[in-house]
Amino acid sequence: MWSTGRLPHWVGRGQELAVLTAAIQDLRRGVGSVAWIEGEPGIGKSSLVTEAIAASAPGPDVSWAMADQLTQRLPLRVMVDCLRVRPGSPDPRRAHAADLLPGRQSSTPGGGDAAATGVEVLVTLVDELCAIAPMVLVIDDLQWADEASLMVWHQLAASISQLRLLLVATCRPTPRRLEVEQVRTAVVRRGGTLITLEPLPETDVADLVTAIVGVPPGDALRRLTAQSAGNPLYVRELSDALVRDRASPDRAARPGEQLPVSLAGVLADRLSSVSPQTAQVLRTAVLLGGGFTATDLAVVLRQPASALAPALQEAVAAGIVAGAGTELVFRHPLIRQALHESMPLALRTALHAEAARELAAAGADALSVAQQLSAASQQRGTWSRGWLIKMAPALATRAPELAVELLQRELDETSIGGEAWESLMTGLLWALLATGSYQEGVRQAGWALTVMTDSARRAETYWLLAHAQVSVGRGDNAIASIRQALAPADLPGKWQARMLALLSMLERDPSGVAAADSIARRALAAAEEAGDPSATAGALHDLWLTCSISRDHAAALDHIDRALRVIGDDPGHADLRAAGLDARTFTLHNLDEWAPAELALRDAREFAQRTGRPDRATWATAAVLRYWLGQWDDALAELGSDAADSPGLMYSFLRERWSALLTHGVTALIAGRRDQRDVADRELRQGLSLPMENVTDRENRDFLVAAHALAQEQRGEIGQAAQTLAVMLSRQGNEMTLIHQWLPDLVRLALAAGDGPLAQAAAQACQAEAAAEARPARAAAAARRCRGLVQDDPGPLLDAVAHYRTVGPAVELPAALEDLAVVLAGCGQEEEARAALNEAVSLYDGMQARWDIRRAESRLRALGIRRAPHSRRGPRATSGWAALTPTELKVAALVAQGGSTPDIARDLFLSRRTVQTYISRILAKLDAKSRVEIAAEALRQGA
């Protein structure tokens, strides 16, 4: 816990104190809340929190940390410090979280997303800790927090109703970064507590001075304290200085000396109350930030820690620093700031450089050394060059922005060319890609290649250049760069394999994938010869892609399974493994192997949970899978993101257009089929506003196109709906789009619009898709549906119904039954048609597909067929225990057993984020305020 301790004199702030103490009382009952406290420096924000906690003793566990400018570019540093996440921690949960925090560079430039993984690890840890006992988590000076720490705070605030947590931030009112402002806005919108501390009124200032000095202030002292402008810190420091003057014979002998009139002067004056030795220790301690360990201080001072004990004890007694667990902290950030700025700039920067060297020599954490180097004006010596070359991969992973600054600075001081310069340059390129500075990466790499001579460094730079070019949308330039890199005869085998694997991924000619397939096979041979697992897995993934596009899904599955075996569980290839597991799920549902596909999704989620990675891409994959399985409530839960709440803080995944296309498309299609027109229209507007710029966009627009066509059909625009869906027929040879999924609907719409040629074209396209399947699966079943509709032949439709009944997917069965009923009615088989209609309506009703029911009844009514009476279920409850879906009932039961959100996610093979969505829905349906109330209701219901 970080805290300056309870103040001996507390004056005023009664209303604000009551609000915080009430929040702590609510926390004891299991109700979480958020408090945002803002005000100028020294106004008493931290003291207010400390007083509330002390007044509520015995209270919950408290985790407390302070953000500062020195650590702003160290991702997650303030949250890691707050939660005491350390390797070897006596708490196994904290130790496990420390092991999961990324420390190794990803095999894909910019693909590891270390900050996102760290966010997931820490949010999961807090959830687990809150399940054990209520806790208070405080971040002081949130305006200085790094973006990843802000993301942790934001996610915790978003799920506060599910946590036994009092989440507190103190923040200055101005200036605030955009990301901080977004978090504050979200807190206010959700009903969090906003406390703004104003200056103390004159009566409270007088009471505070009286409490400290011992007598009411006279006119002279009132005039002096009036300069404080009601700032409690200034008042305390002025009063303490006056007390020190009275108590010190030496100072009392100089009655003409005036107290400093500036706050900085008063704070710096505190050093006069300690010995010169202690003052020197403190001047060195300020170099280490707002909090520091005695061990690090001893390293910098080149003294044993035991020798520092008297000075540190004197500093604590003087009220300059305070103990905070294993660390010491300056009692107020302004005290450290005053001491730090009292040193001349040249001396200060030289001392930072010296501290960096001493910490590096002692083997200190790379980030501790890096932040000292950053505070120094220059690196000061050749040691920093060698250290940076060695530590560049770790820095690019853990603090990429800081790595860019330090590496660029070192490059500016290094002669161009040569081994050291080339090593620094490649390290800089990795860091630039990790920060998302792709345009700058393109510029730097292009220039570096005109200078570099080492064949391996040149190859690595070309590879990084190509990745940066792809990221800025210049795929053609990337292909040209790779071909240039492949030309030299001395290209190392590893880089030849990686270049070919990347080239295969990019070389997707619209007419087909033969060239990409050939390159991928060359890449595989080169990778195996070089013994490079990364290149081997990349080449096999490329072959998975080309086989999937060619509809040889069995071969695609073999390739992706082999890729997963090659990379194993190596943490350096975690991004490749996650992509492979996602691809495996997709291929299995292409093969109509729905149960194995669900197991593959479980494997992907188990891997994400085990490694602490954010379970990101599986949200879209799971939603699509749940859609086809008819589990629409679960599909929507997978997509239940609160990301739009704070767009500046989203994971990079959520900014990618392909996932947005799927998210809006699946949500709109389900809403449309459930006749929720407002929701469907909103999602359509957002999805259709996204541009279609590349093949990936085309591959992921199909749900959105289907939802758009459905909306037009619902407005009676049948011909336009058919034309909208007919865009699926233009699939190019390099697209993976599974157009067969939508072609039976296109045939139905075309026939309803009287467009026989379009219906025939759709049926023929579906037959071509079926013929392309190396092993008959989903396209073959869809082709039978199309043929049955076009030919008014119940035989193919009966075959399709039998397939969907025994194999799946579940969502296709009622649609095929509806089509069968129409054809049977046209053939005069009225009883059989009615039976098919009844079954279709029953299945639609289970998915709440109200529009589908109305459409099916309308189609059959026109043919003289009405469904049997009382075959539809009654309306589902919208509130109370009866409103919970089957999955929500499972989640509620696990909540009642005391499971944390991560525990429930592991038990049900869901993402933590999806479980949060379920719990939010349960809270809303039960009108509950906390998990405690969910548990109570579950017990009452015997769950």
Short mmCIF file of N, CA and C in Angstrom, two decimals, residues 76-193:
data_model
loop_
_atom_site.label_atom_id
_atom_site.label_comp_id
_atom_site.label_asym_id
_atom_site.label_seq_id
_atom_site.Cartn_x
_atom_site.Cartn_y
_atom_site.Cartn_z
N LEU A 76 1.87 0.32 -17.64
CA LEU A 76 1.35 -0.45 -16.50
C LEU A 76 2.17 -0.30 -15.23
N ARG A 77 3.18 0.54 -15.23
CA ARG A 77 4.05 0.63 -14.06
C ARG A 77 3.27 1.01 -12.81
N VAL A 78 2.40 2.02 -12.91
CA VAL A 78 1.69 2.46 -11.72
C VAL A 78 0.74 1.37 -11.22
N MET A 79 0.12 0.62 -12.12
CA MET A 79 -0.80 -0.44 -11.70
C MET A 79 -0.04 -1.63 -11.13
N VAL A 80 1.09 -1.94 -11.72
CA VAL A 80 1.91 -3.03 -11.20
C VAL A 80 2.37 -2.69 -9.78
N ASP A 81 2.81 -1.45 -9.58
CA ASP A 81 3.23 -1.03 -8.24
C ASP A 81 2.05 -1.04 -7.27
N CYS A 82 0.91 -0.57 -7.73
CA CYS A 82 -0.26 -0.50 -6.86
C CYS A 82 -0.67 -1.89 -6.38
N LEU A 83 -0.67 -2.85 -7.27
CA LEU A 83 -1.14 -4.20 -6.94
C LEU A 83 -0.03 -5.09 -6.39
N ARG A 84 1.15 -4.53 -6.26
CA ARG A 84 2.30 -5.25 -5.69
C ARG A 84 2.56 -6.56 -6.45
N VAL A 85 2.59 -6.44 -7.77
CA VAL A 85 2.83 -7.59 -8.63
C VAL A 85 4.34 -7.74 -8.80
N ARG A 86 4.89 -8.76 -8.19
CA ARG A 86 6.34 -8.98 -8.21
C ARG A 86 6.63 -10.47 -8.39
N PRO A 87 7.68 -10.80 -9.16
CA PRO A 87 8.10 -12.22 -9.20
C PRO A 87 8.46 -12.68 -7.79
N GLY A 88 8.02 -13.87 -7.45
CA GLY A 88 8.33 -14.39 -6.12
C GLY A 88 7.49 -13.80 -5.02
N SER A 89 6.42 -13.11 -5.35
CA SER A 89 5.53 -12.55 -4.33
C SER A 89 5.00 -13.67 -3.45
N PRO A 90 4.85 -13.43 -2.12
CA PRO A 90 4.29 -14.48 -1.26
C PRO A 90 2.85 -14.82 -1.60
N ASP A 91 2.15 -13.91 -2.30
CA ASP A 91 0.80 -14.19 -2.77
C ASP A 91 0.91 -14.90 -4.12
N PRO A 92 0.48 -16.16 -4.22
CA PRO A 92 0.66 -16.89 -5.49
C PRO A 92 -0.07 -16.24 -6.66
N ARG A 93 -1.15 -15.53 -6.40
CA ARG A 93 -1.87 -14.87 -7.51
C ARG A 93 -1.02 -13.74 -8.08
N ARG A 94 -0.42 -12.96 -7.21
CA ARG A 94 0.42 -11.86 -7.68
C ARG A 94 1.68 -12.38 -8.36
N ALA A 95 2.24 -13.44 -7.82
CA ALA A 95 3.43 -14.03 -8.45
C ALA A 95 3.09 -14.58 -9.83
N HIS A 96 1.92 -15.21 -9.96
CA HIS A 96 1.50 -15.74 -11.25
C HIS A 96 1.27 -14.61 -12.25
N ALA A 97 0.66 -13.52 -11.78
CA ALA A 97 0.45 -12.37 -12.67
C ALA A 97 1.77 -11.81 -13.14
N ALA A 98 2.76 -11.75 -12.25
CA ALA A 98 4.09 -11.25 -12.65
C ALA A 98 4.70 -12.13 -13.72
N ASP A 99 4.51 -13.43 -13.61
CA ASP A 99 5.05 -14.35 -14.62
C ASP A 99 4.39 -14.17 -15.98
N LEU A 100 3.11 -13.74 -15.98
CA LEU A 100 2.37 -13.60 -17.23
C LEU A 100 2.63 -12.27 -17.93
N LEU A 101 3.13 -11.27 -17.21
CA LEU A 101 3.38 -9.98 -17.84
C LEU A 101 4.44 -10.13 -18.92
N PRO A 102 4.19 -9.59 -20.11
CA PRO A 102 5.11 -9.82 -21.24
C PRO A 102 6.49 -9.26 -20.95
N GLY A 103 7.49 -10.05 -21.28
CA GLY A 103 8.87 -9.60 -21.14
C GLY A 103 9.72 -10.03 -22.31
N ARG A 104 9.11 -10.75 -23.26
CA ARG A 104 9.85 -11.27 -24.40
C ARG A 104 9.24 -10.75 -25.69
N GLN A 105 10.10 -10.36 -26.62
CA GLN A 105 9.63 -9.79 -27.87
C GLN A 105 8.86 -10.81 -28.68
N SER A 106 7.75 -10.36 -29.30
CA SER A 106 6.95 -11.22 -30.14
C SER A 106 7.69 -11.52 -31.43
N SER A 107 7.35 -12.66 -32.04
CA SER A 107 7.98 -13.03 -33.32
C SER A 107 7.40 -12.23 -34.48
N THR A 108 6.31 -11.50 -34.24
CA THR A 108 5.68 -10.69 -35.28
C THR A 108 5.81 -9.22 -34.90
N PRO A 109 6.43 -8.39 -35.75
CA PRO A 109 6.58 -6.97 -35.41
C PRO A 109 5.25 -6.31 -35.13
N GLY A 110 5.13 -5.69 -33.96
CA GLY A 110 3.90 -5.01 -33.61
C GLY A 110 2.74 -5.93 -33.30
N GLY A 111 2.98 -7.27 -33.33
CA GLY A 111 1.87 -8.19 -33.19
C GLY A 111 1.66 -8.72 -31.79
N GLY A 112 2.63 -8.50 -30.91
CA GLY A 112 2.50 -9.06 -29.58
C GLY A 112 1.50 -8.33 -28.70
N ASP A 113 1.40 -6.98 -28.91
CA ASP A 113 0.47 -6.18 -28.13
C ASP A 113 0.65 -6.44 -26.64
N ALA A 114 1.90 -6.20 -26.18
CA ALA A 114 2.25 -6.52 -24.80
C ALA A 114 1.40 -5.75 -23.81
N ALA A 115 1.11 -4.48 -24.11
CA ALA A 115 0.31 -3.69 -23.17
C ALA A 115 -1.07 -4.28 -22.99
N ALA A 116 -1.68 -4.75 -24.10
CA ALA A 116 -3.02 -5.34 -23.99
C ALA A 116 -2.99 -6.60 -23.15
N THR A 117 -1.94 -7.41 -23.31
CA THR A 117 -1.81 -8.60 -22.48
C THR A 117 -1.66 -8.21 -21.01
N GLY A 118 -0.85 -7.20 -20.74
CA GLY A 118 -0.67 -6.75 -19.37
C GLY A 118 -1.96 -6.24 -18.76
N VAL A 119 -2.75 -5.50 -19.53
CA VAL A 119 -4.05 -5.03 -19.05
C VAL A 119 -4.92 -6.20 -18.65
N GLU A 120 -4.98 -7.20 -19.51
CA GLU A 120 -5.81 -8.38 -19.22
C GLU A 120 -5.34 -9.08 -17.95
N VAL A 121 -4.04 -9.22 -17.79
CA VAL A 121 -3.48 -9.90 -16.61
C VAL A 121 -3.88 -9.15 -15.33
N LEU A 122 -3.74 -7.84 -15.33
CA LEU A 122 -3.99 -7.07 -14.10
C LEU A 122 -5.47 -6.95 -13.79
N VAL A 123 -6.31 -6.79 -14.82
CA VAL A 123 -7.76 -6.76 -14.57
C VAL A 123 -8.22 -8.09 -14.00
N THR A 124 -7.69 -9.17 -14.56
CA THR A 124 -8.03 -10.51 -14.05
C THR A 124 -7.59 -10.66 -12.60
N LEU A 125 -6.40 -10.18 -12.28
CA LEU A 125 -5.90 -10.27 -10.90
C LEU A 125 -6.82 -9.53 -9.94
N VAL A 126 -7.22 -8.31 -10.29
CA VAL A 126 -8.10 -7.54 -9.40
C VAL A 126 -9.41 -8.29 -9.19
N ASP A 127 -9.95 -8.85 -10.26
CA ASP A 127 -11.20 -9.60 -10.15
C ASP A 127 -11.04 -10.77 -9.18
N GLU A 128 -9.93 -11.48 -9.27
CA GLU A 128 -9.70 -12.61 -8.37
C GLU A 128 -9.52 -12.15 -6.93
N LEU A 129 -8.80 -11.05 -6.72
CA LEU A 129 -8.59 -10.55 -5.36
C LEU A 129 -9.90 -10.08 -4.74
N CYS A 130 -10.75 -9.43 -5.54
CA CYS A 130 -12.03 -8.96 -5.02
C CYS A 130 -12.98 -10.11 -4.68
N ALA A 131 -12.80 -11.24 -5.36
CA ALA A 131 -13.64 -12.40 -5.04
C ALA A 131 -13.27 -12.98 -3.68
N ILE A 132 -12.02 -12.76 -3.26
CA ILE A 132 -11.57 -13.28 -1.96
C ILE A 132 -11.98 -12.34 -0.83
N ALA A 133 -11.80 -11.03 -1.06
CA ALA A 133 -12.13 -10.05 -0.02
C ALA A 133 -12.32 -8.68 -0.67
N PRO A 134 -13.15 -7.82 -0.07
CA PRO A 134 -13.30 -6.47 -0.62
C PRO A 134 -11.98 -5.72 -0.58
N MET A 135 -11.79 -4.82 -1.52
CA MET A 135 -10.55 -4.05 -1.53
C MET A 135 -10.81 -2.62 -2.02
N VAL A 136 -9.91 -1.74 -1.61
CA VAL A 136 -9.88 -0.36 -2.08
C VAL A 136 -8.65 -0.20 -2.95
N LEU A 137 -8.83 0.38 -4.13
CA LEU A 137 -7.70 0.59 -5.04
C LEU A 137 -7.65 2.07 -5.37
N VAL A 138 -6.52 2.69 -5.05
CA VAL A 138 -6.37 4.13 -5.19
C VAL A 138 -5.19 4.43 -6.11
N ILE A 139 -5.43 5.28 -7.11
CA ILE A 139 -4.33 5.80 -7.93
C ILE A 139 -4.30 7.31 -7.75
N ASP A 140 -3.20 7.78 -7.18
CA ASP A 140 -3.01 9.21 -6.99
C ASP A 140 -2.42 9.82 -8.26
N ASP A 141 -2.83 11.05 -8.55
CA ASP A 141 -2.34 11.79 -9.73
C ASP A 141 -2.54 11.00 -11.01
N LEU A 142 -3.78 10.58 -11.22
CA LEU A 142 -4.09 9.77 -12.40
C LEU A 142 -3.76 10.50 -13.70
N GLN A 143 -3.66 11.83 -13.65
CA GLN A 143 -3.36 12.56 -14.87
C GLN A 143 -2.00 12.19 -15.45
N TRP A 144 -1.12 11.59 -14.63
CA TRP A 144 0.20 11.18 -15.11
C TRP A 144 0.24 9.70 -15.51
N ALA A 145 -0.84 8.98 -15.33
CA ALA A 145 -0.80 7.53 -15.59
C ALA A 145 -0.58 7.25 -17.07
N ASP A 146 0.14 6.17 -17.35
CA ASP A 146 0.34 5.72 -18.72
C ASP A 146 -0.98 5.20 -19.29
N GLU A 147 -1.06 5.09 -20.61
CA GLU A 147 -2.32 4.72 -21.25
C GLU A 147 -2.78 3.32 -20.85
N ALA A 148 -1.85 2.37 -20.71
CA ALA A 148 -2.25 1.01 -20.34
C ALA A 148 -2.81 0.98 -18.93
N SER A 149 -2.22 1.72 -18.00
CA SER A 149 -2.77 1.79 -16.65
C SER A 149 -4.14 2.45 -16.65
N LEU A 150 -4.31 3.47 -17.48
CA LEU A 150 -5.64 4.07 -17.62
C LEU A 150 -6.65 3.06 -18.12
N MET A 151 -6.21 2.17 -19.02
CA MET A 151 -7.11 1.16 -19.55
C MET A 151 -7.54 0.20 -18.45
N VAL A 152 -6.61 -0.19 -17.59
CA VAL A 152 -6.96 -1.04 -16.45
C VAL A 152 -7.99 -0.34 -15.57
N TRP A 153 -7.71 0.92 -15.23
CA TRP A 153 -8.62 1.68 -14.36
C TRP A 153 -9.99 1.79 -15.01
N HIS A 154 -10.01 2.07 -16.31
CA HIS A 154 -11.27 2.22 -17.04
C HIS A 154 -12.06 0.92 -17.06
N GLN A 155 -11.38 -0.20 -17.31
CA GLN A 155 -12.09 -1.49 -17.35
C GLN A 155 -12.65 -1.85 -15.97
N LEU A 156 -11.89 -1.58 -14.94
CA LEU A 156 -12.40 -1.84 -13.60
C LEU A 156 -13.61 -0.97 -13.29
N ALA A 157 -13.55 0.29 -13.70
CA ALA A 157 -14.68 1.19 -13.47
C ALA A 157 -15.91 0.73 -14.23
N ALA A 158 -15.69 0.21 -15.45
CA ALA A 158 -16.82 -0.23 -16.28
C ALA A 158 -17.53 -1.44 -15.68
N SER A 159 -16.82 -2.24 -14.90
CA SER A 159 -17.41 -3.46 -14.32
C SER A 159 -17.55 -3.36 -12.80
N ILE A 160 -17.64 -2.14 -12.29
CA ILE A 160 -17.61 -1.95 -10.84
C ILE A 160 -18.79 -2.61 -10.15
N SER A 161 -19.94 -2.73 -10.82
CA SER A 161 -21.10 -3.35 -10.19
C SER A 161 -20.87 -4.83 -9.94
N GLN A 162 -19.85 -5.41 -10.56
CA GLN A 162 -19.58 -6.83 -10.42
C GLN A 162 -18.43 -7.12 -9.46
N LEU A 163 -17.85 -6.07 -8.88
CA LEU A 163 -16.65 -6.24 -8.06
C LEU A 163 -16.88 -5.69 -6.66
N ARG A 164 -16.29 -6.35 -5.69
CA ARG A 164 -16.28 -5.81 -4.33
C ARG A 164 -15.07 -4.88 -4.24
N LEU A 165 -15.22 -3.72 -4.87
CA LEU A 165 -14.08 -2.82 -5.05
C LEU A 165 -14.53 -1.37 -4.93
N LEU A 166 -13.79 -0.60 -4.15
CA LEU A 166 -13.91 0.85 -4.17
C LEU A 166 -12.73 1.36 -4.97
N LEU A 167 -13.01 1.89 -6.15
CA LEU A 167 -11.98 2.35 -7.08
C LEU A 167 -11.90 3.86 -6.98
N VAL A 168 -10.72 4.37 -6.64
CA VAL A 168 -10.55 5.80 -6.38
C VAL A 168 -9.44 6.34 -7.26
N ALA A 169 -9.68 7.49 -7.84
CA ALA A 169 -8.63 8.22 -8.56
C ALA A 169 -8.59 9.64 -8.02
N THR A 170 -7.38 10.15 -7.81
CA THR A 170 -7.23 11.59 -7.55
C THR A 170 -6.58 12.19 -8.78
N CYS A 171 -7.00 13.39 -9.12
CA CYS A 171 -6.56 13.96 -10.39
C CYS A 171 -6.58 15.48 -10.31
N ARG A 172 -5.63 16.10 -10.96
CA ARG A 172 -5.66 17.56 -11.08
C ARG A 172 -6.72 17.96 -12.10
N PRO A 173 -7.35 19.11 -11.90
CA PRO A 173 -8.42 19.49 -12.82
C PRO A 173 -7.93 19.87 -14.21
N THR A 174 -6.76 20.47 -14.30
CA THR A 174 -6.19 20.85 -15.60
C THR A 174 -4.67 20.83 -15.49
N PRO A 175 -3.96 20.62 -16.59
CA PRO A 175 -4.52 20.14 -17.87
C PRO A 175 -4.71 18.63 -17.81
N ARG A 176 -5.67 18.14 -18.61
CA ARG A 176 -5.91 16.70 -18.64
C ARG A 176 -5.77 16.21 -20.07
N ARG A 177 -5.07 15.09 -20.26
CA ARG A 177 -4.96 14.49 -21.58
C ARG A 177 -6.32 13.98 -22.03
N LEU A 178 -6.47 13.80 -23.34
CA LEU A 178 -7.74 13.34 -23.89
C LEU A 178 -8.16 12.02 -23.26
N GLU A 179 -7.21 11.08 -23.12
CA GLU A 179 -7.55 9.77 -22.57
C GLU A 179 -8.07 9.88 -21.14
N VAL A 180 -7.46 10.77 -20.35
CA VAL A 180 -7.90 10.97 -18.96
C VAL A 180 -9.30 11.59 -18.95
N GLU A 181 -9.53 12.53 -19.85
CA GLU A 181 -10.84 13.18 -19.92
C GLU A 181 -11.93 12.17 -20.30
N GLN A 182 -11.58 11.24 -21.20
CA GLN A 182 -12.54 10.21 -21.61
C GLN A 182 -12.90 9.30 -20.44
N VAL A 183 -11.91 8.93 -19.64
CA VAL A 183 -12.17 8.09 -18.48
C VAL A 183 -13.05 8.82 -17.48
N ARG A 184 -12.75 10.09 -17.24
CA ARG A 184 -13.57 10.88 -16.31
C ARG A 184 -15.01 10.98 -16.81
N THR A 185 -15.18 11.22 -18.11
CA THR A 185 -16.52 11.31 -18.68
C THR A 185 -17.30 10.01 -18.48
N ALA A 186 -16.62 8.89 -18.69
CA ALA A 186 -17.27 7.59 -18.51
C ALA A 186 -17.69 7.38 -17.07
N VAL A 187 -16.87 7.81 -16.12
CA VAL A 187 -17.20 7.67 -14.70
C VAL A 187 -18.47 8.46 -14.38
N VAL A 188 -18.53 9.69 -14.86
CA VAL A 188 -19.70 10.54 -14.58
C VAL A 188 -20.95 9.95 -15.23
N ARG A 189 -20.81 9.47 -16.48
CA ARG A 189 -21.98 8.93 -17.17
C ARG A 189 -22.53 7.70 -16.46
N ARG A 190 -21.67 6.89 -15.88
CA ARG A 190 -22.15 5.69 -15.20
C ARG A 190 -22.63 5.95 -13.78
N GLY A 191 -22.59 7.19 -13.35
CA GLY A 191 -23.09 7.50 -12.02
C GLY A 191 -22.05 7.40 -10.93
N GLY A 192 -20.77 7.40 -11.30
CA GLY A 192 -19.71 7.40 -10.29
C GLY A 192 -19.71 8.69 -9.49
N THR A 193 -19.04 8.66 -8.35
CA THR A 193 -18.99 9.84 -7.48
C THR A 193 -17.89 10.78 -7.94
#
